[in-house]
Amino acid sequence: MAGATAPARSHGGIGRRASIAALLFAAPAFVMYAAFVLVPLGMSVFYSLQRWDGIGKMRFVGLNNYLIVLTDADLLQVIGNAFLLALWFTLIPVVLGLAVAAAIREHLGGPFGTATRTILFLPQVIPLVAAGIAWSWMFANTGLVNQALRGLGLEALARGWLGDFTFALPAVGIIGAWVLLGLCTMLLVTGITKIDPSLYEAARLDGAGAWDEFIYITLPGLRQELGVCVTVTVIAALASFDIVYIATGGGPGIQTTVPGLEIYRLAFAHRQVGLASALAIFLMVLVLVCVLPIQWLTRVRR
Amino acid sequence: MKGLALDAALARLLIIVLMVLTLLPFLSMFSAALAPSGSYPPGLAWPENPQWVNFAKAFEVAEMDQLLLSSLLIVVGTVPLSVLFATMAGYGLAKFDKGRGRWFYLVFVLGLTLPFEAVITPLYYEIKALGLLNTRFAIILPLIGLYMPFGVYWMRTHFVNTPKELSEAAQIDGASEWKQFWLVHVPLARPAIMSLAILQFLWTWNQFLLPVVLVQDPLQRTMAGALGAFQGQWGTDIPLLCAGALLILAPTIAIFLIFQRQFVAALLQGAVKG
């Protein structure tokens, strides 16, 4: 880490004084962090070992709640939904972003660049709830998606997408992809401008085609940016709540229910605080387990 | 060179397609918002008789003026304190990297990937015990805590890269730690602080889960939280819902368009650092 350049004068008093100064500067931040993150996290672990309806007496049940999370068919489907969503949230923005980046390979300057950035970032700026509302209308019976299908003479395909057992989850996936598309595209376009152009020239002299350039220069050169895109999109999918709550409410059935929504429902509608907490801890670990390898794989050694 | 020109044209075409796809949901909402209230408009078509009055109606039923005020109060309560605390902690932990400082930093970074859903249940009981349920403090206080991992990480990264000589010069002039921080480092960190403030403004304004769980009254929530309630109430009246949603979006989009450059820079950096 870059901080290692500090002079090593930490013998005796100065080191301790410096350490105390650091603590004092960090104290307000730490108090808030402890009060509203560390303590609740500890409570989550504690609740997860209890059977509790939120009002009455708690009953210690050990790891039973975790056992339910790992064996209950519905909860497993809910967790599986999160992974399916992660595919939609990640693949579409990354593939389209890569296509744009590889094709353009130079900075988006001038008014066209400004317009591009502004428009592609709009979905990042609005609340996810608004994205959910806009797309519920797009996918509605009389909405734009069906209007377009009818216009193309594909009347038979038209349906209430978000209420359809087969298509509700992909539809939610498309909403997420729409939200994340601009960020991924701009990250990859910015990343590709940092690749040394002489690499492409050298490759061309060696007779490499466009595909070879993409595989051997562009992809490795974008490793870090790809890592960022996948990290952001996977977290957005695994921890999704707003879009699903608004667009489908988890339905039809539990076809689009995700862990975030299920935690909310278990804790506040079904009053199963212990089980909700176990699922919450499980979700936290799941995000870590998915994100850490991505970070590690795509890290650029400096 | 001809190949390159073709590539560029193709790329532009692809980008234009992506831009159209990005804008379509907004346009579709806009055209629906102008249809007669209670009707089922077609997905995208200019209505024969645009009902601009829908916007006025939605403004009134959503009590937009109150919502704006509420969101502003929450942002003003959250962002300045959160940015100040994160800046102080980032400074302290960057400057005093050894020993306890390092260990402390790791505790903060632990929270970087934490989904808010993981702590929402205990937060509810904690806020209830503090007697703050259904007040704006129920949103403000937890958000300050939840923003700390990212804020501390962001500011520490900035301060680690500022030259040590600055502090040493100030130290020779007899400035205390506190003075060095305020008079030398904070002014120099202004760009990093601005970006952090922009990101946290957006996250606060758009926060949905906390308001929905911790505050019953939509008028005491953030814009996003209130939008959820509005949807619950008017979900079947598509023109009115679309008009309301657009109104609730308008302030964010206006601010974004004005500070477009700063927002984009902050969002891109934020993604890379987060």
Coordinates of C-alpha atoms in Angstrom, one line a residue:
Chain A
M1 CA 0.0 0.0 0.0
A2 CA 1.1 3.5 -0.8
G3 CA 0.9 4.6 2.9
A4 CA 4.1 2.7 3.6
T5 CA 6.2 5.7 2.6
A6 CA 5.6 7.4 6.0
P7 CA 9.0 7.8 7.8
A8 CA 9.6 5.1 10.4
R9 CA 9.8 7.3 13.5
S10 CA 7.5 5.3 15.6
H11 CA 9.8 4.6 18.5
G12 CA 8.3 5.3 21.9
G13 CA 6.1 8.3 22.6
I14 CA 5.5 9.6 19.1
G15 CA 4.1 6.3 17.9
R16 CA 1.7 6.1 20.7
R17 CA 0.7 9.7 20.4
A18 CA 0.1 9.3 16.7
S19 CA -1.9 6.2 17.3
I20 CA -4.1 8.1 19.8
A21 CA -4.5 11.0 17.3
A22 CA -5.7 8.5 14.7
L23 CA -8.2 7.1 17.1
L24 CA -9.5 10.6 18.0
F25 CA -9.9 11.5 14.3
A26 CA -11.7 8.2 13.6
A27 CA -13.9 8.3 16.8
P28 CA -17.0 10.0 15.5
A29 CA -17.1 7.8 12.4
F30 CA -16.5 4.8 14.5
V31 CA -19.3 5.6 16.9
M32 CA -21.8 5.9 14.1
Y33 CA -20.5 2.8 12.4
A34 CA -20.6 0.8 15.6
A35 CA -24.1 2.0 16.6
F36 CA -25.8 1.5 13.2
V37 CA -23.8 -1.3 11.6
L38 CA -21.7 -3.3 14.0
V39 CA -24.3 -3.6 16.8
P40 CA -27.1 -4.4 14.4
L41 CA -24.9 -7.0 12.7
G42 CA -24.2 -8.5 16.1
M43 CA -27.9 -8.5 16.9
S44 CA -28.6 -10.2 13.5
V45 CA -26.3 -13.0 14.4
F46 CA -27.9 -13.2 17.9
Y47 CA -31.5 -13.2 16.5
S48 CA -30.5 -15.8 13.9
L49 CA -30.0 -18.3 16.7
Q50 CA -33.5 -17.7 18.2
R51 CA -37.0 -18.4 17.4
W52 CA -38.8 -15.0 17.9
D53 CA -41.9 -13.3 16.6
G54 CA -40.6 -9.9 17.4
I55 CA -42.8 -9.3 20.5
G56 CA -42.9 -12.4 22.7
K57 CA -40.2 -14.4 24.4
M58 CA -37.2 -15.6 22.4
R59 CA -36.3 -19.3 22.3
F60 CA -32.8 -20.4 21.6
V61 CA -32.8 -22.8 18.7
G62 CA -29.1 -23.0 17.8
L63 CA -28.3 -23.3 14.1
N64 CA -31.8 -24.5 13.2
N65 CA -32.7 -21.3 11.3
Y66 CA -29.6 -21.8 9.1
L67 CA -30.6 -25.4 8.5
I68 CA -34.0 -24.2 7.3
V69 CA -32.3 -21.6 4.9
L70 CA -30.2 -24.4 3.4
T71 CA -32.9 -27.0 3.1
D72 CA -36.3 -25.3 2.6
A73 CA -37.2 -25.6 -1.1
D74 CA -38.8 -22.2 -1.3
L75 CA -35.9 -20.4 0.3
L76 CA -33.5 -22.2 -2.0
Q77 CA -35.5 -21.1 -5.0
V78 CA -35.3 -17.5 -3.7
I79 CA -31.5 -17.7 -3.4
G80 CA -31.4 -19.3 -6.9
N81 CA -33.5 -16.4 -8.2
A82 CA -30.8 -14.0 -7.0
F83 CA -28.2 -15.9 -9.0
L84 CA -30.3 -16.0 -12.2
L85 CA -30.9 -12.3 -11.8
A86 CA -27.1 -11.8 -11.4
L87 CA -26.7 -13.4 -14.9
W88 CA -29.1 -10.9 -16.5
F89 CA -27.8 -7.9 -14.5
T90 CA -24.2 -8.8 -15.5
L91 CA -24.2 -10.4 -19.0
I92 CA -26.2 -7.8 -20.9
P93 CA -24.4 -4.6 -19.7
V94 CA -21.0 -6.2 -19.9
V95 CA -21.4 -7.7 -23.4
L96 CA -23.0 -4.5 -24.8
G97 CA -20.5 -2.3 -23.0
L98 CA -17.6 -4.4 -24.4
A99 CA -19.1 -4.2 -27.9
V100 CA -19.2 -0.4 -27.8
A101 CA -15.8 -0.1 -26.2
A102 CA -14.1 -2.5 -28.7
A103 CA -15.8 -0.7 -31.6
I104 CA -15.0 2.8 -30.5
R105 CA -11.6 2.5 -28.8
E106 CA -11.1 6.2 -28.6
H107 CA -12.4 8.9 -26.3
L108 CA -16.0 10.0 -26.6
G109 CA -15.2 13.7 -27.1
G110 CA -17.2 16.7 -28.0
P111 CA -21.0 17.2 -27.7
F112 CA -21.8 13.7 -28.8
G113 CA -19.7 12.3 -25.9
T114 CA -21.4 14.6 -23.4
A115 CA -24.9 13.6 -24.7
T116 CA -23.9 9.9 -24.5
R117 CA -22.7 10.2 -21.0
T118 CA -25.7 12.2 -19.8
I119 CA -28.3 9.9 -21.3
L120 CA -26.6 6.6 -20.5
F121 CA -26.2 7.7 -16.8
L122 CA -29.9 8.7 -16.4
P123 CA -30.9 5.3 -15.0
Q124 CA -28.0 5.5 -12.5
V125 CA -29.3 8.8 -11.1
I126 CA -33.0 8.0 -10.7
P127 CA -34.3 5.9 -7.8
L128 CA -34.5 2.2 -8.6
V129 CA -38.2 2.5 -7.5
A130 CA -38.7 4.8 -10.5
A131 CA -37.0 2.3 -12.8
G132 CA -39.4 -0.3 -11.5
I133 CA -42.5 1.9 -12.1
A134 CA -41.3 2.9 -15.6
W135 CA -40.7 -0.7 -16.6
S136 CA -43.9 -2.1 -15.0
W137 CA -45.6 0.2 -17.5
M138 CA -43.3 -0.9 -20.3
F139 CA -44.2 -4.6 -19.6
A140 CA -47.9 -4.0 -18.9
N141 CA -50.6 -5.4 -21.1
T142 CA -51.1 -2.2 -23.0
G143 CA -47.4 -1.2 -22.6
L144 CA -44.7 -0.4 -25.1
V145 CA -43.2 -4.0 -25.3
N146 CA -46.6 -5.5 -26.3
Q147 CA -47.3 -2.5 -28.6
A148 CA -44.0 -3.2 -30.4
L149 CA -44.7 -6.9 -30.7
R150 CA -48.2 -6.2 -32.1
G151 CA -46.7 -3.7 -34.5
L152 CA -44.4 -6.4 -35.7
G153 CA -47.3 -8.8 -36.2
L154 CA -46.1 -11.0 -33.2
E155 CA -49.5 -10.6 -31.4
A156 CA -49.2 -14.2 -30.1
L157 CA -46.1 -13.3 -28.0
A158 CA -47.8 -10.4 -26.3
R159 CA -48.6 -11.0 -22.6
G160 CA -48.5 -9.4 -19.1
W161 CA -44.8 -10.0 -18.8
L162 CA -44.3 -9.4 -15.1
G163 CA -47.2 -11.7 -14.2
D164 CA -46.0 -14.5 -16.4
F165 CA -44.5 -17.5 -14.6
T166 CA -41.9 -18.1 -17.3
F167 CA -41.0 -14.5 -18.2
A168 CA -41.3 -12.5 -15.0
L169 CA -37.8 -13.2 -13.8
P170 CA -36.2 -12.4 -17.2
A171 CA -38.3 -9.2 -17.3
V172 CA -37.0 -8.2 -13.9
G173 CA -33.5 -9.0 -15.2
I174 CA -33.9 -6.7 -18.1
I175 CA -34.9 -3.8 -15.8
G176 CA -31.6 -4.3 -13.9
A177 CA -29.7 -4.6 -17.1
W178 CA -31.2 -1.3 -18.2
V179 CA -30.2 0.4 -15.0
L180 CA -26.6 -0.9 -15.1
L181 CA -25.9 -0.6 -18.8
G182 CA -24.7 3.0 -18.9
L183 CA -22.3 2.6 -16.0
C184 CA -20.7 -0.5 -17.4
T185 CA -20.5 0.9 -20.9
M186 CA -18.8 4.1 -19.8
L187 CA -16.4 2.3 -17.5
L188 CA -15.3 0.0 -20.3
V189 CA -15.1 2.9 -22.8
T190 CA -12.9 4.8 -20.4
G191 CA -10.8 1.8 -19.6
I192 CA -10.1 1.0 -23.3
T193 CA -8.7 4.5 -23.8
K194 CA -6.0 3.7 -21.3
I195 CA -4.7 0.8 -23.3
D196 CA -1.4 1.7 -25.1
P197 CA -2.3 2.1 -28.9
S198 CA 1.1 0.8 -29.9
L199 CA -0.1 -2.6 -28.7
Y200 CA -2.7 -2.6 -31.4
E201 CA -0.3 -1.4 -34.0
A202 CA 2.2 -4.1 -33.1
A203 CA -0.5 -6.7 -33.3
R204 CA -1.6 -5.4 -36.7
L205 CA 1.9 -5.6 -38.0
D206 CA 2.0 -9.2 -36.8
G207 CA -1.1 -9.8 -38.9
A208 CA -3.6 -10.1 -36.1
G209 CA -7.3 -9.8 -37.0
A210 CA -9.9 -7.8 -35.1
W211 CA -10.9 -10.9 -33.1
D212 CA -7.3 -11.6 -32.1
E213 CA -6.9 -8.0 -31.0
F214 CA -10.0 -8.2 -28.9
I215 CA -9.0 -11.5 -27.2
Y216 CA -5.3 -10.8 -26.7
I217 CA -5.2 -7.0 -26.1
T218 CA -8.6 -5.5 -25.3
L219 CA -9.9 -8.2 -22.9
P220 CA -6.7 -8.4 -20.8
G221 CA -6.3 -4.6 -20.9
L222 CA -9.8 -4.2 -19.5
R223 CA -9.4 -6.7 -16.7
Q224 CA -9.7 -4.2 -13.9
E225 CA -12.7 -2.5 -15.4
L226 CA -14.4 -5.8 -16.1
G227 CA -13.8 -6.7 -12.4
V228 CA -15.5 -3.5 -11.4
C229 CA -18.5 -4.0 -13.7
V230 CA -19.0 -7.6 -12.5
T231 CA -18.6 -6.7 -8.9
V232 CA -21.1 -3.8 -9.1
T233 CA -23.7 -5.8 -11.1
V234 CA -23.4 -9.0 -9.0
I235 CA -23.9 -7.0 -5.8
A236 CA -26.8 -5.2 -7.4
A237 CA -28.5 -8.5 -8.2
L238 CA -27.8 -10.4 -5.0
A239 CA -28.9 -7.5 -2.8
S240 CA -31.7 -6.4 -5.0
F241 CA -34.9 -5.1 -3.3
D242 CA -36.4 -1.9 -4.8
I243 CA -37.0 -3.0 -8.4
V244 CA -38.5 -6.3 -7.4
Y245 CA -40.7 -4.8 -4.6
I246 CA -42.2 -2.3 -7.0
A247 CA -42.3 -4.3 -10.3
T248 CA -43.6 -7.7 -9.2
G249 CA -43.7 -7.8 -5.4
G250 CA -41.9 -11.1 -5.7
G251 CA -44.6 -12.8 -7.8
P252 CA -46.1 -14.6 -9.6
G253 CA -45.8 -17.2 -6.9
I254 CA -42.2 -16.8 -5.7
Q255 CA -40.9 -16.6 -9.2
T256 CA -39.2 -13.3 -8.7
T257 CA -38.7 -13.3 -4.9
V258 CA -35.1 -12.4 -4.0
P259 CA -33.4 -12.8 -0.6
G260 CA -33.7 -9.1 0.2
L261 CA -37.5 -9.1 -0.3
E262 CA -37.8 -12.4 1.6
I263 CA -35.9 -11.0 4.6
Y264 CA -38.3 -8.0 4.7
R265 CA -41.3 -10.3 4.4
L266 CA -40.2 -12.8 6.9
A267 CA -39.3 -10.2 9.5
F268 CA -42.2 -7.7 9.1
A269 CA -45.1 -9.7 7.6
H270 CA -44.6 -13.2 8.9
R271 CA -42.9 -12.2 12.1
Q272 CA -40.2 -14.8 11.8
V273 CA -37.4 -12.6 13.0
G274 CA -35.0 -15.5 13.7
L275 CA -35.3 -17.0 10.2
A276 CA -35.2 -13.6 8.6
S277 CA -31.9 -12.9 10.4
A278 CA -30.4 -16.2 9.4
L279 CA -31.2 -15.4 5.8
A280 CA -29.7 -11.9 6.2
I281 CA -26.4 -13.3 7.5
F282 CA -26.4 -15.9 4.8
L283 CA -27.0 -13.2 2.2
M284 CA -24.1 -11.1 3.6
V285 CA -21.8 -14.1 3.4
L286 CA -23.0 -15.0 -0.1
V287 CA -22.1 -11.5 -1.4
L288 CA -18.7 -11.7 0.2
V289 CA -18.1 -15.2 -1.2
C290 CA -19.0 -14.0 -4.7
V291 CA -17.3 -10.7 -4.7
L292 CA -13.9 -11.5 -3.1
P293 CA -12.8 -14.0 -5.8
I294 CA -13.8 -11.5 -8.5
Q295 CA -11.8 -8.8 -6.8
W296 CA -8.8 -11.2 -6.5
L297 CA -9.0 -12.5 -10.0
T298 CA -9.2 -9.0 -11.7
R299 CA -6.7 -7.2 -9.4
V300 CA -4.0 -5.4 -11.3
R301 CA -0.6 -5.9 -9.6
R302 CA 1.2 -2.6 -9.4
Chain B
M1 CA -7.8 3.9 -42.1
K2 CA -11.0 3.2 -43.9
G3 CA -11.6 0.3 -41.5
L4 CA -11.3 2.6 -38.5
A5 CA -13.9 5.1 -39.9
L6 CA -16.3 2.2 -40.4
D7 CA -15.6 1.0 -36.8
A8 CA -16.3 4.5 -35.6
A9 CA -19.6 4.8 -37.5
L10 CA -20.7 1.3 -36.2
A11 CA -19.8 2.3 -32.7
R12 CA -21.8 5.5 -33.0
L13 CA -24.8 3.6 -34.3
L14 CA -24.5 1.1 -31.4
I15 CA -24.3 3.9 -28.9
I16 CA -27.3 5.7 -30.5
V17 CA -29.3 2.5 -30.2
L18 CA -28.3 2.2 -26.5
M19 CA -29.3 5.8 -25.9
V20 CA -32.7 5.2 -27.5
L21 CA -33.2 2.1 -25.4
T22 CA -32.3 4.1 -22.3
L23 CA -34.8 6.9 -23.1
L24 CA -37.7 4.8 -24.2
P25 CA -39.1 4.0 -20.7
F26 CA -39.1 7.8 -19.9
L27 CA -40.8 8.7 -23.2
S28 CA -43.3 5.9 -22.7
M29 CA -44.1 7.2 -19.2
F30 CA -44.4 10.8 -20.5
S31 CA -46.9 9.9 -23.2
A32 CA -48.9 7.8 -20.7
A33 CA -48.9 10.7 -18.2
L34 CA -50.8 12.8 -20.8
A35 CA -53.6 10.3 -21.4
P36 CA -56.9 10.9 -19.6
S37 CA -56.7 9.9 -16.0
G38 CA -58.0 6.3 -15.4
S39 CA -57.7 5.2 -19.0
Y40 CA -55.4 2.5 -20.4
P41 CA -53.3 4.4 -22.9
P42 CA -51.2 2.6 -25.6
G43 CA -47.5 2.1 -24.8
L44 CA -46.1 5.1 -26.8
A45 CA -48.4 7.5 -28.7
W46 CA -49.0 11.2 -28.6
P47 CA -52.5 11.5 -27.1
E48 CA -55.1 13.4 -29.1
N49 CA -56.0 15.6 -26.2
P50 CA -52.9 15.9 -23.9
Q51 CA -54.0 16.2 -20.3
W52 CA -51.3 18.4 -18.8
V53 CA -53.6 18.8 -15.8
N54 CA -52.5 15.3 -14.8
F55 CA -49.2 16.8 -13.6
A56 CA -51.0 19.4 -11.5
K57 CA -53.2 16.7 -10.1
A58 CA -50.3 14.4 -9.2
F59 CA -48.4 17.3 -7.7
E60 CA -51.4 17.8 -5.4
V61 CA -52.2 14.2 -4.4
A62 CA -48.5 13.4 -3.9
E63 CA -48.1 16.6 -1.9
M64 CA -44.9 17.2 -3.8
D65 CA -43.9 20.4 -1.9
Q66 CA -43.9 18.5 1.3
L67 CA -42.0 15.6 -0.2
L68 CA -39.3 17.9 -1.5
L69 CA -38.9 19.5 1.9
S70 CA -38.7 16.1 3.6
S71 CA -36.1 14.8 1.2
L72 CA -34.1 17.9 1.6
L73 CA -34.2 17.7 5.4
I74 CA -33.0 14.1 5.3
V75 CA -30.2 15.0 2.9
V76 CA -29.1 17.9 5.0
G77 CA -29.2 15.8 8.1
T78 CA -27.2 13.0 6.6
V79 CA -24.7 14.1 4.1
P80 CA -22.7 16.9 5.8
L81 CA -22.1 15.0 9.0
S82 CA -21.4 11.8 7.2
V83 CA -18.9 13.5 4.9
L84 CA -17.2 15.3 7.8
F85 CA -16.9 12.1 9.9
A86 CA -15.6 10.1 6.9
T87 CA -13.0 12.9 6.1
M88 CA -11.7 13.0 9.6
A89 CA -11.5 9.3 9.9
G90 CA -9.9 8.9 6.5
Y91 CA -7.3 11.5 7.4
G92 CA -6.5 10.0 10.8
L93 CA -6.3 6.5 9.4
A94 CA -4.1 7.5 6.4
K95 CA -1.7 9.6 8.5
F96 CA -1.3 7.1 11.3
D97 CA -1.1 4.0 9.2
K98 CA 0.8 1.9 11.8
G99 CA -0.4 -0.2 14.6
R100 CA -3.9 0.4 15.9
G101 CA -4.8 2.7 12.9
R102 CA -4.3 -0.1 10.5
W103 CA -6.4 -2.5 12.5
F104 CA -9.1 0.1 12.8
Y105 CA -9.2 0.7 9.1
L106 CA -9.8 -3.0 8.4
V107 CA -12.8 -2.9 10.7
F108 CA -14.3 -0.1 8.6
V109 CA -13.5 -1.8 5.2
L110 CA -15.3 -5.0 6.4
G111 CA -18.6 -3.2 5.8
L112 CA -17.9 -2.3 2.2
T113 CA -20.1 -5.0 0.6
L114 CA -22.7 -5.2 3.3
P115 CA -26.2 -5.3 1.9
F116 CA -28.5 -3.0 3.8
E117 CA -31.0 -5.9 4.1
A118 CA -28.6 -7.7 6.3
V119 CA -29.1 -5.2 9.2
I120 CA -32.6 -3.9 8.5
T121 CA -34.4 -6.1 11.0
P122 CA -32.2 -5.3 14.0
L123 CA -32.2 -1.6 12.9
Y124 CA -35.9 -1.6 13.2
Y125 CA -35.8 -2.9 16.8
E126 CA -32.9 -0.6 17.7
I127 CA -34.7 2.5 16.3
K128 CA -37.8 1.5 18.0
A129 CA -36.0 1.2 21.3
L130 CA -34.5 4.6 20.8
G131 CA -38.1 5.9 20.3
L132 CA -37.2 7.3 16.8
L133 CA -39.6 5.2 14.7
N134 CA -41.5 7.3 12.2
T135 CA -39.2 10.3 12.5
R136 CA -36.7 11.4 10.0
F137 CA -33.9 10.6 12.4
A138 CA -34.8 6.9 11.8
I139 CA -33.4 7.4 8.3
I140 CA -30.7 9.9 9.0
L141 CA -28.8 8.2 11.8
P142 CA -28.5 4.7 10.4
L143 CA -27.6 6.1 7.0
I144 CA -24.6 8.0 8.5
G145 CA -23.4 4.7 10.0
L146 CA -24.1 2.7 6.9
Y147 CA -22.2 5.2 4.7
M148 CA -19.0 5.0 6.9
P149 CA -17.3 2.1 5.2
F150 CA -17.3 3.6 1.8
G151 CA -16.7 7.2 3.0
V152 CA -13.7 6.2 5.2
Y153 CA -12.3 4.1 2.4
W154 CA -12.8 6.9 -0.1
M155 CA -11.2 9.6 2.0
R156 CA -8.3 7.4 3.3
T157 CA -7.4 6.6 -0.3
H158 CA -7.3 10.3 -1.0
F159 CA -5.2 11.2 2.0
V160 CA -2.7 8.3 1.6
N161 CA -1.8 9.9 -1.8
T162 CA -1.2 13.5 -0.5
P163 CA 2.5 14.3 0.0
K164 CA 3.7 14.1 3.6
E165 CA 5.8 17.3 3.2
L166 CA 2.6 19.4 3.5
S167 CA 2.0 18.3 7.1
E168 CA 5.7 18.5 8.0
A169 CA 5.9 22.1 6.8
A170 CA 2.8 23.1 8.8
Q171 CA 4.1 21.2 11.8
I172 CA 7.3 23.3 11.7
D173 CA 5.2 26.4 11.7
G174 CA 3.7 25.1 14.9
A175 CA 0.2 24.0 13.7
S176 CA -1.5 21.5 15.8
E177 CA -2.9 18.2 14.3
W178 CA -6.4 19.7 14.2
K179 CA -5.2 22.9 12.5
Q180 CA -3.1 20.9 9.9
F181 CA -6.2 19.0 9.1
W182 CA -8.5 22.0 8.7
L183 CA -6.2 24.5 7.2
V184 CA -4.0 22.4 5.0
H185 CA -5.6 19.1 4.1
V186 CA -9.3 19.7 3.9
P187 CA -9.0 22.6 1.4
L188 CA -6.7 20.4 -0.7
A189 CA -9.2 17.5 -0.5
R190 CA -12.1 19.5 -1.9
P191 CA -12.5 17.5 -5.1
A192 CA -12.6 14.2 -3.3
I193 CA -15.0 15.6 -0.7
M194 CA -17.3 17.0 -3.4
S195 CA -17.4 13.6 -5.2
L196 CA -18.2 11.8 -2.0
A197 CA -20.9 14.4 -1.2
I198 CA -22.5 14.0 -4.6
L199 CA -22.6 10.2 -4.3
Q200 CA -24.1 10.3 -0.8
F201 CA -26.7 12.9 -1.9
L202 CA -27.8 10.5 -4.6
W203 CA -27.8 7.5 -2.4
T204 CA -29.8 9.3 0.3
W205 CA -32.3 10.9 -2.1
N206 CA -32.9 7.5 -3.7
Q207 CA -32.9 5.4 -0.5
F208 CA -35.9 3.1 -0.4
L209 CA -35.5 0.3 2.1
L210 CA -34.9 2.3 5.2
P211 CA -37.8 4.7 4.7
V212 CA -40.2 1.9 3.8
V213 CA -39.3 -0.1 7.0
L214 CA -38.7 2.7 9.5
V215 CA -41.1 5.5 8.6
Q216 CA -44.8 4.9 8.1
D217 CA -45.8 8.4 6.9
P218 CA -44.8 8.9 3.3
L219 CA -44.5 12.6 3.9
Q220 CA -41.6 12.0 6.3
R221 CA -39.7 9.9 3.8
T222 CA -37.2 10.4 1.0
M223 CA -38.6 11.0 -2.5
A224 CA -37.9 7.3 -3.5
G225 CA -39.7 6.0 -0.4
A226 CA -42.7 8.3 -1.0
L227 CA -42.8 7.1 -4.6
G228 CA -43.3 3.6 -3.4
A229 CA -46.3 4.7 -1.4
F230 CA -47.6 6.7 -4.3
Q231 CA -47.4 3.5 -6.4
G232 CA -49.3 1.5 -3.8
Q233 CA -52.1 4.1 -3.9
W234 CA -52.3 4.9 -7.6
G235 CA -50.9 1.8 -9.1
T236 CA -54.0 1.1 -11.2
D237 CA -54.4 4.7 -12.6
I238 CA -51.5 4.5 -15.1
P239 CA -51.6 8.1 -16.3
L240 CA -51.7 9.6 -12.8
L241 CA -49.0 7.1 -11.6
C242 CA -46.7 8.0 -14.6
A243 CA -47.3 11.8 -14.0
G244 CA -46.5 11.4 -10.3
A245 CA -43.4 9.3 -11.0
L246 CA -42.1 11.9 -13.5
L247 CA -42.7 14.7 -11.1
I248 CA -40.9 12.9 -8.3
L249 CA -38.0 12.2 -10.7
A250 CA -37.8 15.8 -12.0
P251 CA -35.7 17.3 -9.2
T252 CA -33.0 14.6 -9.4
I253 CA -32.9 14.8 -13.2
A254 CA -32.7 18.6 -13.1
I255 CA -29.8 18.6 -10.6
F256 CA -28.1 15.9 -12.6
L257 CA -28.4 17.8 -15.8
I258 CA -27.0 21.0 -14.2
F259 CA -24.0 19.2 -12.6
Q260 CA -23.7 16.5 -15.2
R261 CA -20.0 16.6 -15.4
Q262 CA -19.4 16.2 -11.7
F263 CA -22.1 13.5 -11.3
V264 CA -20.6 11.4 -14.1
A265 CA -17.1 11.8 -12.7
A266 CA -18.2 10.9 -9.2
L267 CA -20.3 7.9 -10.4
L268 CA -17.4 6.5 -12.5
Q269 CA -14.8 7.0 -9.7
G270 CA -17.3 5.7 -7.1
A271 CA -17.7 2.5 -9.0
V272 CA -14.0 2.0 -9.4
K273 CA -13.2 2.6 -5.8
G274 CA -16.3 0.9 -4.3

